[in-house]
Coordinates of C-alpha atoms and ligand atoms in Angstrom, one line a residue:
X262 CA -9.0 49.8 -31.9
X263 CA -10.7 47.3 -29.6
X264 CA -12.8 44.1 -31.8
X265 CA -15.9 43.2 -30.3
X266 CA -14.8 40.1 -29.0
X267 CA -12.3 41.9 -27.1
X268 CA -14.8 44.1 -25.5
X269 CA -16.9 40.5 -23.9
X270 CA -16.6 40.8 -20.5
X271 CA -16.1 37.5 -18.3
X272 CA -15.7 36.9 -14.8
X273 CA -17.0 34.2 -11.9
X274 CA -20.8 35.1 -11.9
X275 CA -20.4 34.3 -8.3
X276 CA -18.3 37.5 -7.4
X277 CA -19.8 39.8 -10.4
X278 CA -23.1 40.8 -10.9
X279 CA -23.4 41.2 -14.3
X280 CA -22.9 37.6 -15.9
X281 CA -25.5 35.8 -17.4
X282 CA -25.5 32.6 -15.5
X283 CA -26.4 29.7 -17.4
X284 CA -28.8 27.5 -15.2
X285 CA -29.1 23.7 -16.9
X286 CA -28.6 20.5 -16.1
X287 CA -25.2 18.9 -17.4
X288 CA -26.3 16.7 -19.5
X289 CA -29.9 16.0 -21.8
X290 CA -30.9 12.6 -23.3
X291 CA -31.0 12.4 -26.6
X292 CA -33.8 13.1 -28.7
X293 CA -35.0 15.1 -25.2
X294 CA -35.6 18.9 -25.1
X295 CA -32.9 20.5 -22.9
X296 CA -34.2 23.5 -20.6
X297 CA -32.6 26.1 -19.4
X298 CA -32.8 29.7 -18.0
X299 CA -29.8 32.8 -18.6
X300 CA -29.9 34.7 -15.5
X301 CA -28.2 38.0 -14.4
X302 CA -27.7 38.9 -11.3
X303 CA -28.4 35.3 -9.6
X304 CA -26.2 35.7 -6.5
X305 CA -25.4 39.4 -6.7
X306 CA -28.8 41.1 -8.0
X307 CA -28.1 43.5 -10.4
X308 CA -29.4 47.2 -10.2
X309 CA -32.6 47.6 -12.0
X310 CA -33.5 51.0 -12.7
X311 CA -34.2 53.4 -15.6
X312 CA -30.4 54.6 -15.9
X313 CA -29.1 51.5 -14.7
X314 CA -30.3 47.8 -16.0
X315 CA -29.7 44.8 -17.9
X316 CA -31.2 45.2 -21.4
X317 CA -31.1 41.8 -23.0
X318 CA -30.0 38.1 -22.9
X319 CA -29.0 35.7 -25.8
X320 CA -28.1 32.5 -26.0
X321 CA -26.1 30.4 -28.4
X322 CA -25.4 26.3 -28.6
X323 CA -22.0 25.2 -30.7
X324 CA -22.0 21.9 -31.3
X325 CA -18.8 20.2 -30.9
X326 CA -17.3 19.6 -34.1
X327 CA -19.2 22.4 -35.6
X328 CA -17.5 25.6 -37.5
X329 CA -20.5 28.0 -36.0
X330 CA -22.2 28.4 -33.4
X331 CA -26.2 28.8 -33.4
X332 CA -28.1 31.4 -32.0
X333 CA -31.1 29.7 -29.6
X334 CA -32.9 32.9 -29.1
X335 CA -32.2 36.2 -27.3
X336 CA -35.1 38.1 -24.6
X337 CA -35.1 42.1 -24.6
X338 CA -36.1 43.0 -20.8
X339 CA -38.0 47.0 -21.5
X340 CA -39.6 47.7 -18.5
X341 CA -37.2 49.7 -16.4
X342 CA -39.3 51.9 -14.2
X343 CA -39.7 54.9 -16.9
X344 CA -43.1 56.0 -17.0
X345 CA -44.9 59.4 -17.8
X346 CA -44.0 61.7 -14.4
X347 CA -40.1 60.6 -15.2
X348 CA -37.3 58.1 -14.3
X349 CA -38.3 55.8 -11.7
X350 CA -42.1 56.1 -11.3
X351 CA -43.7 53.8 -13.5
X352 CA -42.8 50.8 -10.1
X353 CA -43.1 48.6 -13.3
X354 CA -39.8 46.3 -13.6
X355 CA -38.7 43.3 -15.9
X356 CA -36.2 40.4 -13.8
X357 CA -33.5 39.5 -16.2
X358 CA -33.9 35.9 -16.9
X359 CA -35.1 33.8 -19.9
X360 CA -36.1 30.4 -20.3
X361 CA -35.3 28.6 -23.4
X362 CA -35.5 24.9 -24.7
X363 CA -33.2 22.8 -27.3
X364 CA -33.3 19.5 -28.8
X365 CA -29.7 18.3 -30.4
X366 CA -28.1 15.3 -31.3
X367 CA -24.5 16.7 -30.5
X368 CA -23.0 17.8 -27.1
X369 CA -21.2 21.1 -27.4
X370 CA -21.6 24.2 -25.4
X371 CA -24.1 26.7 -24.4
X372 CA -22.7 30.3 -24.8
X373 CA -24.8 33.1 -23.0
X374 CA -24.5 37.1 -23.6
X375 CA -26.2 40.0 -22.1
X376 CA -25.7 43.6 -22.1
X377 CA -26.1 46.5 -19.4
X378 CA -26.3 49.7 -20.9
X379 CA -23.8 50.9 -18.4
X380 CA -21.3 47.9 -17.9
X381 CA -21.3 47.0 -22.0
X382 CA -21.4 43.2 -22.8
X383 CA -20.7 40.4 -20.6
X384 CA -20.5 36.3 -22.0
X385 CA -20.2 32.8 -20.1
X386 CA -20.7 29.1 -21.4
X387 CA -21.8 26.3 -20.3
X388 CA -20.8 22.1 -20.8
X389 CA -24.0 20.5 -22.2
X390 CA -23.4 16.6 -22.6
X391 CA -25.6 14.4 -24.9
X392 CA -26.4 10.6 -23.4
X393 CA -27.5 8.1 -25.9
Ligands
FE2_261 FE1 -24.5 47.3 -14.8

């Protein structure tokens, strides 16, 4: 039997479309909000149709040092085309991305999720670096 954390799927967002790219800068002064976006489908759009699309983003920060990680915030994305003559006819679509915003005193890491409800779960991270 498979855990969940064996079913996360990673790859080079580059070369696969499904993995929520983590768009923020490297490092955030401190006391200074940190922005950043969770993308999918950023070089390689992603299809986005009724029986086919990305459902949701969340996002994470672990401090470094820290036993847990904490959840930022998570988007669902429920527009998807469906409308009342069927699959496909509504023409109204959400774009997978989410902007978020953190304050924190600790570097760490930034870990993203997102889910297609074809291709299952899908995770990357990203290097967040605090200056004083
Ligand atoms: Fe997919």
């Amino acid at each position: 039997m498979a855990e969940l954390k064996d079913l996360l799927q990673s790859a080079d967002w580059k070369a696969e479309k499904h993995v929520p790219v983590i768009e923020a800068p490297a490092a955030v002064k401190k006391g200074e909000f940190l922005e950043f976006k969770v993308v999918v489908g950023k070089e390689i759009p992603h299809p986005n149709k009724t029986e086919h699309h990305i459902r949701w983003v969340a996002a994470y920060f672990h401090p470094d040092g820290s036993k847990f990680p904490y959840e930022i915030g998570r988007m669902e994305f429920n527009a998807h085309g469906e409308g009342v003559e069927g699959p496909d006819t509504s023409t109204v679509y959400t774009y997978p991305v989410a902007s978020m915003s953190i304050k924190t005193e600790k570097p760490g890491t930034i870990h993203a999720s997102s889910y297609c409800n074809v291709h299952g779960l899908w995770m990357s991270s990203k290097r967040i670096d605090v200056l004083k």
